[in-house]
mmCIF file of C-alpha atoms in Angstrom:
data_model
loop_
_atom_site.group_PDB
_atom_site.id
_atom_site.type_symbol
_atom_site.label_atom_id
_atom_site.label_comp_id
_atom_site.label_asym_id
_atom_site.label_seq_id
_atom_site.Cartn_x
_atom_site.Cartn_y
_atom_site.Cartn_z
ATOM 1 C CA MET A 1 23.229 3.384 -13.609
ATOM 2 C CA HIS A 2 21.840 4.897 -17.270
ATOM 3 C CA ARG A 3 18.875 5.973 -17.883
ATOM 4 C CA LEU A 4 17.401 5.267 -20.826
ATOM 5 C CA GLU A 5 17.822 8.508 -22.670
ATOM 6 C CA ASP A 6 21.319 8.175 -21.900
ATOM 7 C CA VAL A 7 21.306 4.900 -24.080
ATOM 8 C CA THR A 8 19.998 7.055 -27.693
ATOM 9 C CA PRO A 9 22.763 7.840 -29.910
ATOM 10 C CA GLU A 10 21.920 10.668 -32.894
ATOM 11 C CA ARG A 11 23.616 7.847 -35.281
ATOM 12 C CA GLU A 12 23.018 4.527 -34.283
ATOM 13 C CA LEU A 13 20.494 3.542 -32.340
ATOM 14 C CA PRO A 14 20.396 1.111 -29.200
ATOM 15 C CA THR A 15 19.681 -2.713 -29.188
ATOM 16 C CA LEU A 16 16.316 -3.860 -27.505
ATOM 17 C CA SER A 17 18.981 -5.176 -25.217
ATOM 18 C CA THR A 18 20.584 -2.352 -24.325
ATOM 19 C CA SER A 19 16.839 -0.233 -24.202
ATOM 20 C CA LEU A 20 15.587 -3.136 -22.209
ATOM 21 C CA THR A 21 18.655 -2.685 -18.851
ATOM 22 C CA ALA A 22 18.034 1.016 -19.628
ATOM 23 C CA ALA A 23 14.679 0.733 -18.471
ATOM 24 C CA THR A 24 14.668 -1.544 -16.150
ATOM 25 C CA GLY A 25 17.119 0.331 -14.250
ATOM 26 C CA GLU A 26 15.310 3.331 -13.890
ATOM 27 C CA LEU A 27 11.935 1.296 -13.245
ATOM 28 C CA ALA A 28 14.079 -0.283 -10.311
ATOM 29 C CA SER A 29 14.768 3.444 -9.342
ATOM 30 C CA ALA A 30 11.454 4.956 -9.184
ATOM 31 C CA GLY A 31 10.597 1.302 -6.947
ATOM 32 C CA VAL A 32 8.524 -0.789 -9.543
ATOM 33 C CA ALA A 33 8.273 -3.672 -7.899
ATOM 34 C CA SER A 34 9.590 -5.655 -11.640
ATOM 35 C CA PRO A 35 11.027 -3.182 -13.437
ATOM 36 C CA ARG A 36 12.443 -6.336 -15.589
ATOM 37 C CA VAL A 37 9.196 -7.982 -16.422
ATOM 38 C CA ASP A 38 7.888 -4.316 -16.967
ATOM 39 C CA ALA A 39 10.237 -3.119 -19.241
ATOM 40 C CA GLU A 40 9.711 -6.486 -21.137
ATOM 41 C CA LEU A 41 6.051 -6.344 -21.292
ATOM 42 C CA LEU A 42 6.212 -2.781 -22.676
ATOM 43 C CA ALA A 43 8.787 -3.431 -25.513
ATOM 44 C CA ALA A 44 6.499 -6.165 -26.137
ATOM 45 C CA HIS A 45 3.348 -4.246 -26.343
ATOM 46 C CA VAL A 46 5.300 -1.558 -28.706
ATOM 47 C CA LEU A 47 6.602 -3.880 -31.348
ATOM 48 C CA GLY A 48 2.913 -5.525 -31.123
ATOM 49 C CA VAL A 49 4.268 -8.928 -29.934
ATOM 50 C CA PRO A 50 4.063 -11.258 -27.395
ATOM 51 C CA ARG A 51 6.573 -11.162 -24.719
ATOM 52 C CA SER A 52 7.875 -14.618 -25.444
ATOM 53 C CA ARG A 53 8.673 -13.494 -28.702
ATOM 54 C CA LEU A 54 11.285 -10.232 -27.699
ATOM 55 C CA VAL A 55 14.747 -12.397 -28.681
ATOM 56 C CA GLY A 56 15.931 -10.884 -32.491
ATOM 57 C CA LYS A 57 13.640 -7.766 -31.982
ATOM 58 C CA SER A 58 14.700 -3.968 -32.729
ATOM 59 C CA LEU A 59 13.201 -1.213 -31.895
ATOM 60 C CA THR A 60 12.431 2.006 -34.821
ATOM 61 C CA ARG A 61 13.485 5.496 -34.266
ATOM 62 C CA GLU A 62 9.963 5.987 -33.569
ATOM 63 C CA GLN A 63 9.038 3.500 -31.597
ATOM 64 C CA LEU A 64 12.252 3.642 -29.645
ATOM 65 C CA GLY A 65 10.565 7.274 -28.328
ATOM 66 C CA ILE A 66 7.131 5.630 -27.921
ATOM 67 C CA PHE A 67 8.827 2.906 -25.415
ATOM 68 C CA HIS A 68 10.689 5.631 -23.674
ATOM 69 C CA ASP A 69 7.348 8.085 -23.111
ATOM 70 C CA LEU A 70 5.647 4.468 -21.530
ATOM 71 C CA VAL A 71 8.798 3.854 -19.570
ATOM 72 C CA GLN A 72 8.744 7.373 -18.312
ATOM 73 C CA LYS A 73 5.155 7.430 -17.240
ATOM 74 C CA ARG A 74 5.405 3.695 -15.179
ATOM 75 C CA ALA A 75 8.671 5.158 -13.560
ATOM 76 C CA LEU A 76 5.754 7.836 -12.200
ATOM 77 C CA ARG A 77 4.094 4.365 -11.249
ATOM 78 C CA VAL A 78 1.029 4.581 -13.996
ATOM 79 C CA PRO A 79 0.047 1.119 -13.814
ATOM 80 C CA LEU A 80 1.037 -1.219 -16.287
ATOM 81 C CA GLN A 81 -2.627 -1.584 -17.026
ATOM 82 C CA HIS A 82 -3.236 1.925 -18.364
ATOM 83 C CA LEU A 83 -0.236 2.238 -20.426
ATOM 84 C CA MET A 84 -0.723 -1.553 -22.789
ATOM 85 C CA GLY A 85 -4.892 -0.765 -21.782
ATOM 86 C CA THR A 86 -5.446 -3.994 -21.194
ATOM 87 C CA ALA A 87 -5.126 -6.642 -18.460
ATOM 88 C CA PRO A 88 -4.727 -10.589 -18.735
ATOM 89 C CA PHE A 89 -7.415 -12.669 -16.958
ATOM 90 C CA TYR A 90 -8.309 -15.854 -16.903
ATOM 91 C CA GLY A 91 -6.694 -16.091 -20.899
ATOM 92 C CA LEU A 92 -8.918 -13.186 -21.878
ATOM 93 C CA ASP A 93 -7.431 -9.621 -22.265
ATOM 94 C CA LEU A 94 -9.874 -7.015 -20.402
ATOM 95 C CA ALA A 95 -10.106 -3.045 -21.278
ATOM 96 C CA VAL A 96 -8.831 -1.295 -18.933
ATOM 97 C CA GLY A 97 -7.876 2.288 -17.883
ATOM 98 C CA PRO A 98 -8.404 5.269 -15.876
ATOM 99 C CA GLY A 99 -11.947 4.607 -13.759
ATOM 100 C CA VAL A 100 -12.439 0.861 -13.428
ATOM 101 C CA PHE A 101 -10.202 -1.069 -10.600
ATOM 102 C CA ILE A 102 -7.735 -3.596 -12.305
ATOM 103 C CA PRO A 103 -9.003 -7.372 -12.303
ATOM 104 C CA ARG A 104 -5.882 -8.808 -10.135
ATOM 105 C CA PHE A 105 -5.290 -12.512 -10.360
ATOM 106 C CA GLU A 106 -6.184 -13.607 -6.758
ATOM 107 C CA THR A 107 -9.832 -12.693 -8.513
ATOM 108 C CA GLU A 108 -9.494 -15.974 -10.982
ATOM 109 C CA LEU A 109 -9.305 -18.631 -7.641
ATOM 110 C CA LEU A 110 -13.170 -17.142 -7.463
ATOM 111 C CA VAL A 111 -13.965 -17.448 -11.045
ATOM 112 C CA GLU A 112 -12.613 -21.253 -10.809
ATOM 113 C CA TRP A 113 -14.809 -22.317 -8.042
ATOM 114 C CA ALA A 114 -17.520 -20.185 -9.593
ATOM 115 C CA LEU A 115 -17.090 -22.233 -12.942
ATOM 116 C CA GLN A 116 -17.647 -25.782 -10.883
ATOM 117 C CA GLN A 117 -20.992 -24.822 -9.975
ATOM 118 C CA PRO A 118 -23.366 -26.340 -11.779
ATOM 119 C CA ALA A 119 -25.474 -23.072 -12.727
ATOM 120 C CA THR A 120 -27.460 -21.238 -15.384
ATOM 121 C CA THR A 121 -28.405 -18.096 -13.962
ATOM 122 C CA VAL A 122 -26.213 -15.585 -12.892
ATOM 123 C CA VAL A 123 -25.135 -12.410 -11.093
ATOM 124 C CA ASP A 124 -22.328 -10.996 -10.861
ATOM 125 C CA LEU A 125 -22.289 -7.746 -8.366
ATOM 126 C CA CYS A 126 -19.759 -4.776 -8.065
ATOM 127 C CA SER A 127 -18.687 -6.776 -11.541
ATOM 128 C CA GLY A 128 -16.158 -2.927 -12.670
ATOM 129 C CA SER A 129 -14.344 -3.871 -15.707
ATOM 130 C CA GLY A 130 -17.039 -6.950 -16.488
ATOM 131 C CA ALA A 131 -13.288 -9.589 -15.578
ATOM 132 C CA ILE A 132 -16.165 -11.615 -13.460
ATOM 133 C CA ALA A 133 -18.732 -11.792 -15.756
ATOM 134 C CA VAL A 134 -17.755 -12.088 -19.213
ATOM 135 C CA THR A 135 -15.202 -14.788 -18.238
ATOM 136 C CA ILE A 136 -17.898 -16.806 -16.927
ATOM 137 C CA ALA A 137 -20.271 -15.664 -19.838
ATOM 138 C CA ALA A 138 -17.604 -16.630 -22.570
ATOM 139 C CA ARG A 139 -16.572 -20.285 -20.403
ATOM 140 C CA ARG A 140 -20.015 -20.603 -20.182
ATOM 141 C CA ALA A 141 -22.199 -20.903 -23.544
ATOM 142 C CA ASP A 142 -25.158 -21.886 -21.417
ATOM 143 C CA ALA A 143 -25.721 -19.475 -18.929
ATOM 144 C CA THR A 144 -27.575 -16.142 -18.053
ATOM 145 C CA VAL A 145 -25.657 -14.022 -16.564
ATOM 146 C CA ALA A 146 -25.769 -10.267 -14.929
ATOM 147 C CA ALA A 147 -23.469 -8.068 -14.349
ATOM 148 C CA VAL A 148 -24.469 -4.924 -11.783
ATOM 149 C CA GLU A 149 -22.172 -1.440 -11.331
ATOM 150 C CA ARG A 150 -23.082 1.756 -10.471
ATOM 151 C CA SER A 151 -20.033 3.578 -11.234
ATOM 152 C CA GLU A 152 -20.359 6.111 -14.777
ATOM 153 C CA ALA A 153 -16.769 5.437 -15.427
ATOM 154 C CA ALA A 154 -16.234 1.885 -14.725
ATOM 155 C CA LEU A 155 -19.865 1.285 -16.888
ATOM 156 C CA VAL A 156 -17.499 2.800 -19.913
ATOM 157 C CA TRP A 157 -15.384 -0.618 -19.183
ATOM 158 C CA LEU A 158 -17.915 -2.964 -18.213
ATOM 159 C CA ARG A 159 -19.813 -2.256 -21.427
ATOM 160 C CA ARG A 160 -16.720 -2.179 -23.274
ATOM 161 C CA ASN A 161 -15.367 -5.995 -22.158
ATOM 162 C CA VAL A 162 -19.123 -7.633 -22.519
ATOM 163 C CA ALA A 163 -19.317 -6.032 -26.252
ATOM 164 C CA ALA A 164 -15.691 -7.702 -27.211
ATOM 165 C CA LEU A 165 -15.797 -10.724 -25.213
ATOM 166 C CA ALA A 166 -18.964 -11.404 -24.297
ATOM 167 C CA PRO A 167 -22.312 -9.493 -25.818
ATOM 168 C CA GLN A 168 -24.703 -12.164 -23.845
ATOM 169 C CA VAL A 169 -23.852 -10.959 -20.636
ATOM 170 C CA ARG A 170 -26.799 -8.108 -19.305
ATOM 171 C CA VAL A 171 -25.031 -4.970 -17.836
ATOM 172 C CA VAL A 172 -27.062 -3.298 -14.993
ATOM 173 C CA LYS A 173 -26.759 -0.368 -14.078
ATOM 174 C CA GLY A 174 -27.674 0.082 -10.237
ATOM 175 C CA ASP A 175 -26.291 -0.030 -6.826
ATOM 176 C CA ILE A 176 -26.365 -3.518 -4.965
ATOM 177 C CA ALA A 177 -27.996 -2.264 -1.965
ATOM 178 C CA ASP A 178 -31.432 -1.124 -4.286
ATOM 179 C CA PRO A 179 -33.828 -4.107 -3.039
ATOM 180 C CA GLY A 180 -35.108 -3.196 -7.055
ATOM 181 C CA VAL A 181 -31.774 -4.456 -8.640
ATOM 182 C CA LEU A 182 -32.631 -7.534 -10.806
ATOM 183 C CA ALA A 183 -36.013 -7.609 -8.437
ATOM 184 C CA GLU A 184 -37.316 -10.241 -11.331
ATOM 185 C CA LEU A 185 -34.953 -12.464 -10.441
ATOM 186 C CA ASN A 186 -35.802 -13.147 -7.067
ATOM 187 C CA GLY A 187 -35.475 -16.677 -5.655
ATOM 188 C CA THR A 188 -34.145 -17.395 -9.282
ATOM 189 C CA ALA A 189 -30.379 -16.948 -9.221
ATOM 190 C CA ASP A 190 -27.823 -20.314 -9.043
ATOM 191 C CA LEU A 191 -24.935 -18.063 -8.336
ATOM 192 C CA VAL A 192 -24.445 -14.883 -7.119
ATOM 193 C CA LEU A 193 -20.447 -13.470 -7.119
ATOM 194 C CA CYS A 194 -18.839 -10.101 -5.940
ATOM 195 C CA ASN A 195 -15.389 -8.811 -6.041
ATOM 196 C CA PRO A 196 -16.706 -5.546 -3.508
ATOM 197 C CA PRO A 197 -14.396 -3.078 -2.454
ATOM 198 C CA TYR A 198 -13.061 -4.898 0.786
ATOM 199 C CA VAL A 199 -9.469 -2.644 1.727
ATOM 200 C CA PRO A 200 -9.573 -1.098 5.418
ATOM 201 C CA GLU A 201 -9.364 2.140 4.394
ATOM 202 C CA ALA A 202 -6.060 3.069 6.986
ATOM 203 C CA ALA A 203 -4.374 -0.348 5.211
ATOM 204 C CA PRO A 204 -1.274 0.631 3.076
ATOM 205 C CA VAL A 205 -1.921 0.133 -0.858
ATOM 206 C CA ASP A 206 0.724 0.459 -3.391
ATOM 207 C CA VAL A 207 1.222 3.658 -5.111
ATOM 208 C CA GLU A 208 -0.589 2.931 -8.175
ATOM 209 C CA VAL A 209 -3.542 1.485 -6.183
ATOM 210 C CA ALA A 210 -3.606 5.083 -4.096
ATOM 211 C CA GLU A 211 -3.507 6.962 -7.419
ATOM 212 C CA HIS A 212 -4.884 5.290 -10.188
ATOM 213 C CA ASP A 213 -8.018 2.635 -8.903
ATOM 214 C CA PRO A 214 -10.805 4.480 -8.356
ATOM 215 C CA ARG A 215 -11.110 5.120 -4.305
ATOM 216 C CA GLU A 216 -14.738 3.274 -3.920
ATOM 217 C CA ALA A 217 -13.377 0.530 -5.641
ATOM 218 C CA VAL A 218 -10.999 -0.235 -3.355
ATOM 219 C CA PHE A 219 -11.707 1.041 0.179
ATOM 220 C CA ALA A 220 -14.809 -0.143 2.325
ATOM 221 C CA GLY A 221 -14.761 1.648 5.821
ATOM 222 C CA PRO A 222 -12.614 1.373 8.859
ATOM 223 C CA ASP A 223 -12.791 -2.325 8.839
ATOM 224 C CA GLY A 224 -13.082 -3.017 4.973
ATOM 225 C CA LEU A 225 -16.798 -5.308 5.419
ATOM 226 C CA ALA A 226 -18.769 -1.823 4.631
ATOM 227 C CA LEU A 227 -20.358 -3.206 1.862
ATOM 228 C CA MET A 228 -20.848 -6.504 3.022
ATOM 229 C CA PRO A 229 -23.765 -6.441 5.002
ATOM 230 C CA ALA A 230 -25.359 -5.426 1.423
ATOM 231 C CA VAL A 231 -23.894 -7.857 -1.023
ATOM 232 C CA ALA A 232 -25.412 -10.616 2.096
ATOM 233 C CA ARG A 233 -28.594 -9.414 1.897
ATOM 234 C CA THR A 234 -28.623 -9.133 -2.336
ATOM 235 C CA ALA A 235 -27.302 -12.454 -2.759
ATOM 236 C CA ALA A 236 -29.988 -14.600 -0.510
ATOM 237 C CA ARG A 237 -33.019 -12.222 -2.335
ATOM 238 C CA LEU A 238 -31.582 -13.357 -5.787
ATOM 239 C CA LEU A 239 -30.423 -16.534 -5.178
ATOM 240 C CA ARG A 240 -32.879 -19.474 -5.147
ATOM 241 C CA PRO A 241 -32.485 -22.215 -1.841
ATOM 242 C CA GLY A 242 -29.499 -24.482 -2.160
ATOM 243 C CA GLY A 243 -28.351 -21.535 -4.844
ATOM 244 C CA ARG A 244 -24.699 -20.737 -4.213
ATOM 245 C CA LEU A 245 -23.038 -17.614 -3.442
ATOM 246 C CA GLY A 246 -18.856 -16.107 -3.668
ATOM 247 C CA ILE A 247 -17.238 -13.240 -2.759
ATOM 248 C CA GLU A 248 -13.605 -12.105 -2.485
ATOM 249 C CA HIS A 249 -12.533 -10.996 0.736
ATOM 250 C CA ASP A 250 -9.404 -8.664 2.594
ATOM 251 C CA ASP A 251 -7.138 -11.290 4.111
ATOM 252 C CA THR A 252 -7.955 -10.230 6.945
ATOM 253 C CA HIS A 253 -11.533 -11.312 6.844
ATOM 254 C CA GLY A 254 -11.194 -15.008 6.742
ATOM 255 C CA GLU A 255 -13.306 -15.115 9.887
ATOM 256 C CA THR A 256 -15.436 -11.909 9.771
ATOM 257 C CA LEU A 257 -17.000 -12.202 6.778
ATOM 258 C CA PRO A 258 -18.169 -15.865 7.554
ATOM 259 C CA ALA A 259 -19.323 -15.076 10.613
ATOM 260 C CA LEU A 260 -21.316 -12.455 9.411
ATOM 261 C CA LEU A 261 -22.686 -14.545 6.794
ATOM 262 C CA ARG A 262 -23.641 -17.101 9.307
ATOM 263 C CA ALA A 263 -25.510 -14.097 11.726
ATOM 264 C CA THR A 264 -27.819 -13.215 8.452
ATOM 265 C CA GLY A 265 -29.260 -17.090 9.033
ATOM 266 C CA ASP A 266 -29.868 -16.750 4.970
ATOM 267 C CA PHE A 267 -27.000 -19.506 4.406
ATOM 268 C CA ASP A 268 -25.173 -22.729 5.323
ATOM 269 C CA GLY A 269 -22.500 -24.662 4.063
ATOM 270 C CA ILE A 270 -20.502 -21.361 4.824
ATOM 271 C CA GLU A 271 -16.334 -22.172 4.089
ATOM 272 C CA ASP A 272 -13.920 -19.566 3.733
ATOM 273 C CA ARG A 273 -11.048 -20.470 1.067
ATOM 274 C CA ARG A 274 -7.461 -19.487 0.561
ATOM 275 C CA ASP A 275 -5.343 -18.182 -2.569
ATOM 276 C CA LEU A 276 -1.791 -19.868 -3.299
ATOM 277 C CA ALA A 277 0.190 -18.213 -0.549
ATOM 278 C CA GLY A 278 -2.032 -19.520 2.408
ATOM 279 C CA ARG A 279 -4.656 -16.462 3.045
ATOM 280 C CA PRO A 280 -7.576 -16.261 3.032
ATOM 281 C CA ARG A 281 -9.427 -14.734 -0.114
ATOM 282 C CA PHE A 282 -12.744 -15.655 -0.695
ATOM 283 C CA ALA A 283 -16.021 -16.929 1.396
ATOM 284 C CA THR A 284 -18.578 -19.768 -0.043
ATOM 285 C CA ALA A 285 -21.973 -20.347 0.518
ATOM 286 C CA ARG A 286 -25.260 -21.910 -0.354
ATOM 287 C CA ARG A 287 -28.775 -20.095 0.595
ATOM 288 C CA VAL A 288 -31.197 -22.083 2.579
ATOM 289 C CA ALA A 289 -34.461 -22.216 1.866
ATOM 290 C CA ASN A 290 -37.112 -19.351 4.130
#
């Protein structure tokens, strides 16, 4: 198997196809789950073109050096999104990097559900990069959206994405367990959404998650439910009667989270919803009148 540096002759540069083949082998040897796709995405990033436009392209010597460096970092399991500086989410490119959780495709299902709800006042708890808040605001011009986040590192990325993609979003620095956060909205929100940390502490995760996603944005106690009571309390405080709640959760929480929401007495119409692979993915509920 050839490594990328083995195919860089002194007099003649390798073709893009040869470089991609070498990069794919290097990434595969490092345990990267989708080596060919990642190699092509990195090449497209260096060339400044979509992945679909790679055919017929070639790398200059300078670009080849940049590509080689990026492939080596990816082989060390630095997240692809960190190397490219963005993560795709629901048709948007969100700025991401060290200190913020990289948004996943699964969360798009929660956003899809949310966009079907009649709502003009929306709150995104544990906002992180702002994936949920920014997407809702970008597609619902009539909505007033607030994004709550406590991490200083994550707030940098949240504010960057809001400024670039949805400047109407109100960014709130605060802990979702604080009863004073967004107190002015008590009993008025139409929709509360949350993608909190929910992975059980002992659960195995990919190297990229273990070494690069913020631990506090991933893990939540032995069962992954540590933050859910606070999410439920805050949602109950903010929502108007009939307002809707959507919470993403671990695939082991398909029964436990709905049971937790029922036990509060603040919600009815509780449903657990599955992802495209049929796994429990997020719970929804309706705020009952006091």
